[in-house]
Coordinates of C-alpha atoms in Angstrom, one line a residue:
Chain A
M1 CA 51.0 20.2 10.9
K2 CA 47.8 19.6 8.8
L3 CA 44.8 20.5 10.9
A4 CA 41.3 19.8 9.8
V5 CA 38.4 21.7 11.4
S6 CA 34.8 20.4 11.1
A7 CA 32.8 23.2 9.5
K8 CA 29.3 24.1 8.3
G9 CA 30.7 25.8 5.2
K10 CA 33.8 26.3 3.0
G11 CA 36.9 28.3 3.9
P12 CA 38.4 29.8 7.1
G13 CA 35.4 32.1 7.6
A14 CA 33.0 29.2 8.0
E15 CA 31.2 28.4 11.3
V16 CA 32.5 25.3 13.2
D17 CA 30.2 22.3 13.1
Q18 CA 30.0 20.6 16.5
R19 CA 29.6 17.2 14.9
F20 CA 32.7 15.3 13.7
G21 CA 31.3 12.5 11.6
R22 CA 28.4 14.4 10.1
C23 CA 29.8 17.9 9.4
P24 CA 29.4 18.8 5.8
Y25 CA 33.0 20.1 5.3
F26 CA 36.4 19.8 6.7
V27 CA 38.5 22.9 6.3
V28 CA 42.2 21.8 6.3
V29 CA 44.8 24.4 7.3
D30 CA 48.5 24.6 8.0
S31 CA 48.4 25.0 11.8
E32 CA 51.5 27.1 11.9
S33 CA 50.7 29.7 9.2
G34 CA 46.9 29.4 9.6
E35 CA 46.6 29.2 5.8
E36 CA 43.9 27.1 4.2
I37 CA 45.3 24.1 2.3
E38 CA 41.9 22.7 1.1
T39 CA 38.2 22.2 2.0
I40 CA 37.1 18.6 1.9
V41 CA 33.5 17.8 1.2
N42 CA 32.3 15.2 3.7
D43 CA 29.8 12.8 2.0
N44 CA 29.1 11.0 5.3
V45 CA 26.6 13.7 6.4
D46 CA 23.6 11.5 5.6
S47 CA 25.1 8.1 5.9
A48 CA 22.9 5.5 7.7
G49 CA 25.6 4.5 10.1
G50 CA 29.4 4.6 10.6
A51 CA 29.8 8.3 9.8
G52 CA 32.6 8.7 12.4
P53 CA 34.9 6.0 11.1
Q54 CA 34.2 6.9 7.5
S55 CA 35.1 10.6 8.2
A56 CA 38.3 9.4 9.9
Q57 CA 39.1 7.4 6.8
L58 CA 38.5 10.5 4.7
L59 CA 40.9 12.6 6.8
S60 CA 43.5 9.8 6.7
M61 CA 43.3 9.7 2.9
H62 CA 44.1 13.5 2.9
N63 CA 47.1 12.9 5.3
V64 CA 45.6 15.1 8.0
D65 CA 47.6 15.1 11.3
A66 CA 45.0 16.5 13.7
V67 CA 41.3 17.4 13.8
A68 CA 39.5 20.1 15.8
T69 CA 35.8 19.7 16.3
G70 CA 33.0 20.1 18.9
N71 CA 32.5 16.5 20.0
V72 CA 33.5 13.0 19.0
G73 CA 31.6 9.8 19.5
P74 CA 33.1 6.4 20.6
N75 CA 33.5 4.9 17.2
A76 CA 35.0 8.1 15.8
V77 CA 37.6 8.3 18.6
N78 CA 38.7 4.7 18.1
A79 CA 38.9 5.3 14.3
L80 CA 40.9 8.5 14.7
K81 CA 43.3 6.6 17.1
A82 CA 43.7 3.9 14.5
A83 CA 44.4 6.5 11.8
K84 CA 46.9 8.2 14.2
I85 CA 45.0 11.5 13.9
K86 CA 45.0 13.6 17.0
V87 CA 41.6 14.9 18.2
Y88 CA 40.9 18.3 19.8
T89 CA 37.4 19.0 21.1
G90 CA 35.5 22.0 22.4
A91 CA 35.9 24.1 19.2
T92 CA 33.4 26.9 18.8
G93 CA 32.9 30.0 16.6
T94 CA 34.6 30.1 13.2
V95 CA 37.3 28.0 11.6
E96 CA 39.6 31.0 12.0
S97 CA 39.0 31.5 15.7
T98 CA 39.4 27.7 16.2
I99 CA 42.9 27.9 14.6
K100 CA 43.7 30.7 17.0
S101 CA 42.4 28.8 20.0
F102 CA 44.4 25.7 18.9
K103 CA 47.6 27.7 18.6
E104 CA 47.1 29.2 22.0
G105 CA 46.6 25.7 23.4
Q106 CA 43.0 26.3 24.5
L107 CA 41.5 23.2 22.9
S108 CA 41.7 20.0 24.8
Q109 CA 43.0 16.8 23.3
A110 CA 40.5 14.0 23.5
T111 CA 41.5 10.4 24.1
E112 CA 38.0 9.2 24.7
A113 CA 34.5 10.0 23.4
T114 CA 32.9 13.4 24.4
A115 CA 29.5 12.4 23.0
G116 CA 27.4 9.2 22.9
P117 CA 27.0 7.1 19.7
H118 CA 24.7 8.6 17.1
S119 CA 24.8 12.1 18.7
G120 CA 25.4 13.6 15.3
L121 CA 21.9 12.4 14.1
R122 CA 20.1 14.4 16.7
R123 CA 20.3 17.8 15.2
Chain B
M1 CA -0.2 -26.6 2.8
M2 CA -0.5 -22.9 3.3
N3 CA 2.0 -20.3 4.5
L4 CA 0.1 -17.7 6.5
A5 CA 1.8 -14.6 7.8
I6 CA 0.2 -12.4 10.5
A7 CA 1.5 -8.8 10.1
S8 CA 0.7 -5.3 11.2
G9 CA 2.1 -1.8 10.5
K10 CA 1.5 -0.7 14.1
G11 CA 2.7 -2.7 17.1
G12 CA 0.4 -3.9 19.8
T13 CA -2.6 -4.4 17.6
G14 CA -3.0 -8.1 18.3
K15 CA -0.8 -10.0 15.8
T16 CA 0.3 -12.6 18.3
T17 CA -3.3 -13.0 19.7
V18 CA -4.6 -13.7 16.2
A19 CA -1.6 -15.9 15.2
V20 CA -1.7 -18.2 18.3
N21 CA -5.4 -18.6 18.4
L22 CA -5.6 -19.4 14.7
A23 CA -2.7 -21.9 15.0
L24 CA -4.2 -23.6 18.0
L25 CA -7.6 -23.9 16.3
L26 CA -6.1 -25.3 13.1
S27 CA -4.0 -27.8 15.2
Q28 CA -7.2 -29.5 16.3
D29 CA -7.5 -30.9 12.7
E30 CA -4.0 -31.0 11.3
Q31 CA -0.3 -30.7 12.1
V32 CA 0.7 -27.0 12.3
E33 CA 4.0 -25.3 12.1
F34 CA 4.3 -22.0 14.1
L35 CA 7.2 -19.7 13.4
D36 CA 7.5 -16.7 15.8
C37 CA 9.6 -14.3 13.6
D38 CA 9.2 -11.4 16.0
V39 CA 12.8 -12.2 17.1
E40 CA 13.3 -9.0 19.0
E41 CA 10.4 -9.8 21.3
P42 CA 9.2 -13.3 20.7
N43 CA 6.2 -14.0 22.9
A44 CA 4.0 -16.6 21.1
H45 CA 5.6 -19.3 23.3
L46 CA 3.9 -17.8 26.3
F47 CA 0.5 -18.8 24.8
I48 CA 1.4 -21.9 22.9
K49 CA 3.6 -23.3 25.7
P50 CA 5.8 -25.7 23.6
K51 CA 8.3 -27.9 25.2
F52 CA 11.6 -26.7 23.7
E53 CA 13.9 -29.5 22.6
S54 CA 16.7 -27.8 20.7
V55 CA 18.7 -24.5 20.7
K56 CA 20.8 -23.4 17.8
E57 CA 23.1 -20.4 17.6
V58 CA 22.7 -18.2 14.6
G59 CA 25.5 -15.9 13.4
I60 CA 26.3 -13.6 10.5
P61 CA 29.7 -13.8 8.8
N62 CA 31.9 -10.8 9.7
P63 CA 35.2 -9.9 8.0
V64 CA 38.5 -10.8 9.7
I65 CA 41.6 -9.1 8.3
D66 CA 44.9 -10.9 7.8
F67 CA 47.3 -8.1 8.3
N68 CA 50.2 -10.1 6.8
R69 CA 48.4 -9.9 3.5
C70 CA 46.5 -6.6 3.7
D71 CA 48.1 -3.7 1.9
F72 CA 45.5 -1.1 3.1
C73 CA 44.3 -0.5 -0.5
G74 CA 40.8 0.4 0.8
R75 CA 38.9 -1.7 -1.7
C76 CA 36.9 -3.4 1.1
A77 CA 35.7 -0.2 2.6
E78 CA 34.8 1.1 -0.9
V79 CA 32.6 -1.9 -1.7
C80 CA 30.9 -2.1 1.7
A81 CA 27.4 -0.6 1.4
F82 CA 27.0 -0.3 5.1
N83 CA 30.2 1.5 6.3
A84 CA 31.2 -1.6 8.3
L85 CA 34.9 -1.1 7.3
A86 CA 37.2 1.9 7.5
V87 CA 40.8 1.7 6.2
F88 CA 43.6 3.8 7.4
Q89 CA 47.2 4.0 6.4
E90 CA 48.2 1.1 8.8
H91 CA 45.0 -0.2 10.1
V92 CA 41.6 -1.6 9.1
M93 CA 38.7 -1.0 11.5
V94 CA 35.8 -3.4 11.4
L95 CA 32.4 -2.3 12.8
P96 CA 30.6 -5.6 13.5
E97 CA 27.3 -4.0 14.4
L98 CA 27.1 -2.4 10.9
C99 CA 28.1 -5.5 9.0
H100 CA 25.3 -7.2 7.1
G101 CA 27.4 -10.3 6.3
C102 CA 27.1 -9.9 2.5
G103 CA 30.7 -11.0 1.9
S104 CA 31.5 -8.3 -0.7
C105 CA 34.7 -7.2 1.2
A106 CA 36.2 -10.8 1.1
Y107 CA 35.1 -11.3 -2.5
F108 CA 36.7 -8.1 -3.8
C109 CA 39.8 -8.0 -1.7
P110 CA 42.7 -8.0 -4.2
Q111 CA 45.1 -9.5 -1.6
K112 CA 42.7 -12.2 -0.4
A113 CA 43.3 -10.8 3.1
I114 CA 39.8 -11.1 4.3
S115 CA 38.2 -14.3 5.7
E116 CA 34.7 -14.5 7.2
H117 CA 33.9 -15.7 10.7
D118 CA 30.4 -16.1 12.2
R119 CA 29.5 -13.7 14.9
T120 CA 26.5 -14.9 17.0
I121 CA 23.5 -12.6 16.9
G122 CA 20.9 -14.9 18.6
V123 CA 19.5 -18.3 18.9
I124 CA 16.7 -20.4 17.4
E125 CA 14.7 -22.5 19.8
S126 CA 12.4 -25.2 18.6
G127 CA 10.0 -27.7 20.2
S128 CA 6.5 -28.9 20.0
V129 CA 3.2 -29.3 21.9
N130 CA 0.3 -31.4 20.8
R131 CA 0.0 -30.9 17.0
I132 CA 2.1 -27.7 16.8
D133 CA 5.7 -27.7 15.8
F134 CA 7.1 -24.5 17.3
V135 CA 10.1 -22.4 16.2
H136 CA 11.2 -19.0 17.4
G137 CA 14.2 -16.8 17.2
C138 CA 15.7 -14.7 20.1
L139 CA 17.9 -11.9 19.0
N140 CA 20.7 -11.0 21.4
P141 CA 20.1 -7.7 23.2
G142 CA 21.9 -4.8 21.5
E143 CA 21.9 -6.4 18.1
A144 CA 20.4 -4.2 15.4
M145 CA 20.1 -6.7 12.6
S146 CA 17.4 -9.3 12.9
P147 CA 16.8 -10.4 9.2
P148 CA 19.5 -13.1 9.2
L149 CA 17.9 -14.6 12.3
I150 CA 14.4 -14.4 10.9
D151 CA 15.6 -16.1 7.7
A152 CA 17.1 -18.9 9.8
V153 CA 13.8 -19.4 11.7
K154 CA 12.0 -19.6 8.3
K155 CA 14.5 -22.2 7.0
M156 CA 13.6 -24.5 9.9
A157 CA 10.1 -24.8 8.5
S158 CA 9.1 -28.0 6.7
R159 CA 7.2 -27.3 3.5
D160 CA 4.5 -29.9 3.8
K161 CA 2.6 -28.3 6.7
M162 CA 0.2 -25.5 7.5
T163 CA 2.5 -22.7 8.6
V164 CA 1.6 -19.7 10.7
I165 CA 4.1 -16.9 10.9
D166 CA 4.0 -14.3 13.6
S167 CA 5.8 -11.2 12.1
P168 CA 7.5 -8.3 13.7
P169 CA 5.5 -5.0 13.5
G170 CA 6.3 -2.3 10.9
T171 CA 7.3 -2.3 7.3
S172 CA 11.1 -2.4 7.4
C173 CA 13.5 -5.2 6.7
P174 CA 12.5 -7.5 9.7
A175 CA 8.8 -7.4 8.7
I176 CA 9.6 -8.0 5.1
S177 CA 11.9 -10.9 5.9
A178 CA 9.1 -12.5 7.9
I179 CA 6.3 -12.1 5.4
K180 CA 8.0 -12.7 2.1
G181 CA 7.2 -16.0 0.4
S182 CA 4.0 -16.5 2.3
D183 CA 0.7 -17.3 0.5
F184 CA -1.4 -14.8 2.4
C185 CA -0.9 -11.9 4.8
I186 CA -3.4 -11.2 7.6
L187 CA -3.0 -7.5 8.5
V188 CA -4.1 -6.8 12.1
T189 CA -5.1 -3.3 12.9
E190 CA -7.2 -1.1 15.1
P191 CA -9.7 1.7 14.1
T192 CA -7.5 4.6 15.3
S193 CA -5.5 7.2 13.4
F194 CA -2.2 5.3 14.1
G195 CA -3.9 2.0 13.2
L196 CA -5.1 3.5 9.9
N197 CA -1.8 5.2 9.0
D198 CA 0.2 2.0 9.6
L199 CA -2.3 -0.2 7.9
D200 CA -1.9 1.9 4.8
L201 CA 1.9 1.5 5.0
V202 CA 1.8 -2.3 5.5
Y203 CA -0.9 -2.8 2.8
Q204 CA 1.2 -0.9 0.3
T205 CA 4.2 -3.1 1.3
V206 CA 2.4 -6.4 0.9
T207 CA 0.9 -5.3 -2.3
R208 CA 4.2 -4.4 -3.7
L209 CA 5.5 -7.8 -2.6
G210 CA 2.6 -9.3 -4.6
L211 CA 1.0 -10.9 -1.5
P212 CA -2.7 -11.2 -1.2
S213 CA -4.0 -9.8 2.1
G214 CA -7.0 -9.2 4.4
V215 CA -7.6 -7.3 7.5
V216 CA -8.5 -8.1 11.1
I217 CA -9.8 -5.1 13.0
N218 CA -9.1 -5.5 16.6
R219 CA -10.9 -3.4 19.3
C220 CA -13.3 -2.6 16.5
D221 CA -15.7 -0.7 18.8
I222 CA -13.2 2.0 19.7
G223 CA -12.0 4.8 17.4
D224 CA -13.8 5.6 14.1
G225 CA -14.9 4.1 10.8
R226 CA -12.0 5.2 8.7
V227 CA -10.2 1.9 8.7
E228 CA -13.3 0.1 7.3
E229 CA -13.7 2.9 4.8
Y230 CA -10.1 2.4 3.7
C231 CA -10.6 -1.3 3.3
R232 CA -13.8 -0.7 1.2
K233 CA -12.0 1.8 -1.0
N234 CA -9.1 -0.6 -1.6
N235 CA -11.2 -3.8 -2.0
L236 CA -9.3 -5.1 1.0
P237 CA -11.4 -7.8 2.7
V238 CA -12.2 -7.4 6.4
L239 CA -11.8 -10.9 7.7
L240 CA -12.7 -10.5 11.3
K241 CA -13.8 -7.7 13.7
V242 CA -12.9 -8.2 17.3
P243 CA -14.7 -6.0 19.9
F244 CA -12.8 -4.8 22.9
D245 CA -13.4 -7.1 25.8
R246 CA -11.8 -6.8 29.2
K247 CA -12.1 -10.5 29.8
V248 CA -10.2 -11.2 26.6
A249 CA -7.5 -8.7 27.6
G250 CA -7.3 -10.4 31.0
L251 CA -6.8 -13.8 29.4
C252 CA -4.0 -12.4 27.1
A253 CA -2.3 -10.9 30.1
C254 CA -2.3 -14.4 31.7
G255 CA -0.9 -16.1 28.6
E256 CA -4.2 -17.9 27.9
P257 CA -5.5 -18.4 24.4
V258 CA -9.0 -17.0 23.9
I259 CA -10.4 -19.9 21.9
F260 CA -10.3 -22.4 24.8
K261 CA -12.0 -20.2 27.3
F262 CA -14.6 -18.7 24.9
P263 CA -15.8 -21.3 22.4
A264 CA -17.6 -18.5 20.4
W265 CA -14.1 -17.5 19.3
Q266 CA -13.5 -20.8 17.8
K267 CA -16.2 -20.1 15.4
N268 CA -14.9 -16.6 14.6
F269 CA -11.4 -17.9 13.9
K270 CA -12.7 -20.7 11.9
Q271 CA -14.6 -18.2 9.7
L272 CA -11.5 -16.1 9.5
Y273 CA -9.5 -19.2 8.2
D274 CA -12.2 -20.2 5.8
Q275 CA -12.2 -16.8 4.2
V276 CA -8.5 -16.8 3.9
R277 CA -8.6 -20.3 2.3
I278 CA -11.2 -19.2 -0.2
L279 CA -9.1 -16.0 -1.1
V280 CA -5.9 -18.0 -1.5
E281 CA -7.5 -20.8 -3.5
G282 CA -9.4 -18.3 -5.5
A283 CA -6.1 -16.5 -6.3
V284 CA -4.5 -19.8 -7.4
Y285 CA -7.6 -20.6 -9.5
N286 CA -7.5 -17.2 -11.2
E287 CA -3.8 -17.5 -11.9
K288 CA -4.3 -20.9 -13.5
N289 CA -7.1 -19.5 -15.7
D290 CA -5.1 -16.4 -16.6
S291 CA -2.3 -18.5 -18.0
Y292 CA -4.6 -20.2 -20.6

């Protein structure tokens, strides 16, 4: 399965970004092997609005199956549902440690928003 | 036949007070059109007290996708400047609150799968009292985009009358929608740091729009002299200075225009208008002479 992790930098060693729509990078890995497939630059960091759905669209274009992040807002959750991408929230630490937590089933799958709209703009 | 906009960078400086008193004064001699373009919080009707005769819904065109035609190519999302569309492998998501109604998505859709349907964002109410024709817009709560409603309010204006426009505060899209196309902008401010900062912003804005302007300093006896100094430096005429008066504040709180209770204010507003007229006519005169 192709798993994307919202990150502050490139590669598996990067710190996880708590924001889904406005994280600067998505590190995409093979969830079974843990190997990096690619790092996607997310241009929606500074978008005026709609960062969540646009980021979901970006992941959809890269055929991602699931995403692990800190929190997701209401529009992002609906967009990810429409894109048939599973969402796992509560990720912390690095991309590597997140993959580990994911494999061990420690991340919870979110079916609704874990943060309010525009939360990603507040930091 | 003049189109006069009352604007301010800072909110709560007295735009509506100036606008309604000026309109009421002018309506003693001629037919006046009053457009309350502060559609997020229209309040001029509280002072002018028109009898509303008609209500009209205003909408902006939002995209509706025909999924029998859509092949999820993503072109609509690509051309949308406001992120109002997101395209996935088997779905298109429309975010109505981000849509500006520009129509690019429908225009560029290769499959002609997008049609546009109006989504109501507010209403226009119009009516009259004595010699004032009154129009205002009321934006629905939660709507973020007021310019289409402001444009609709302005379209209701007839061109052959003295028109007074009460603008929303600030210098962003709503304020610009309200003031653009006017002959003169009265900038209402107060002699405080916030007043000065926001006067600078709005003066730069109207100047860039090519609109002549002048300043009303409200509560002129508080704060300091920096606003007047700013006006002097920029050759920006100070049209009227209004001292702080508890009795005036009390009248405003009751929805009573000042000019009827304090006749001295009729003279002040008359002088304000005369100065504006001279400035506008002077500008027209200069323009004519420049072209020779």
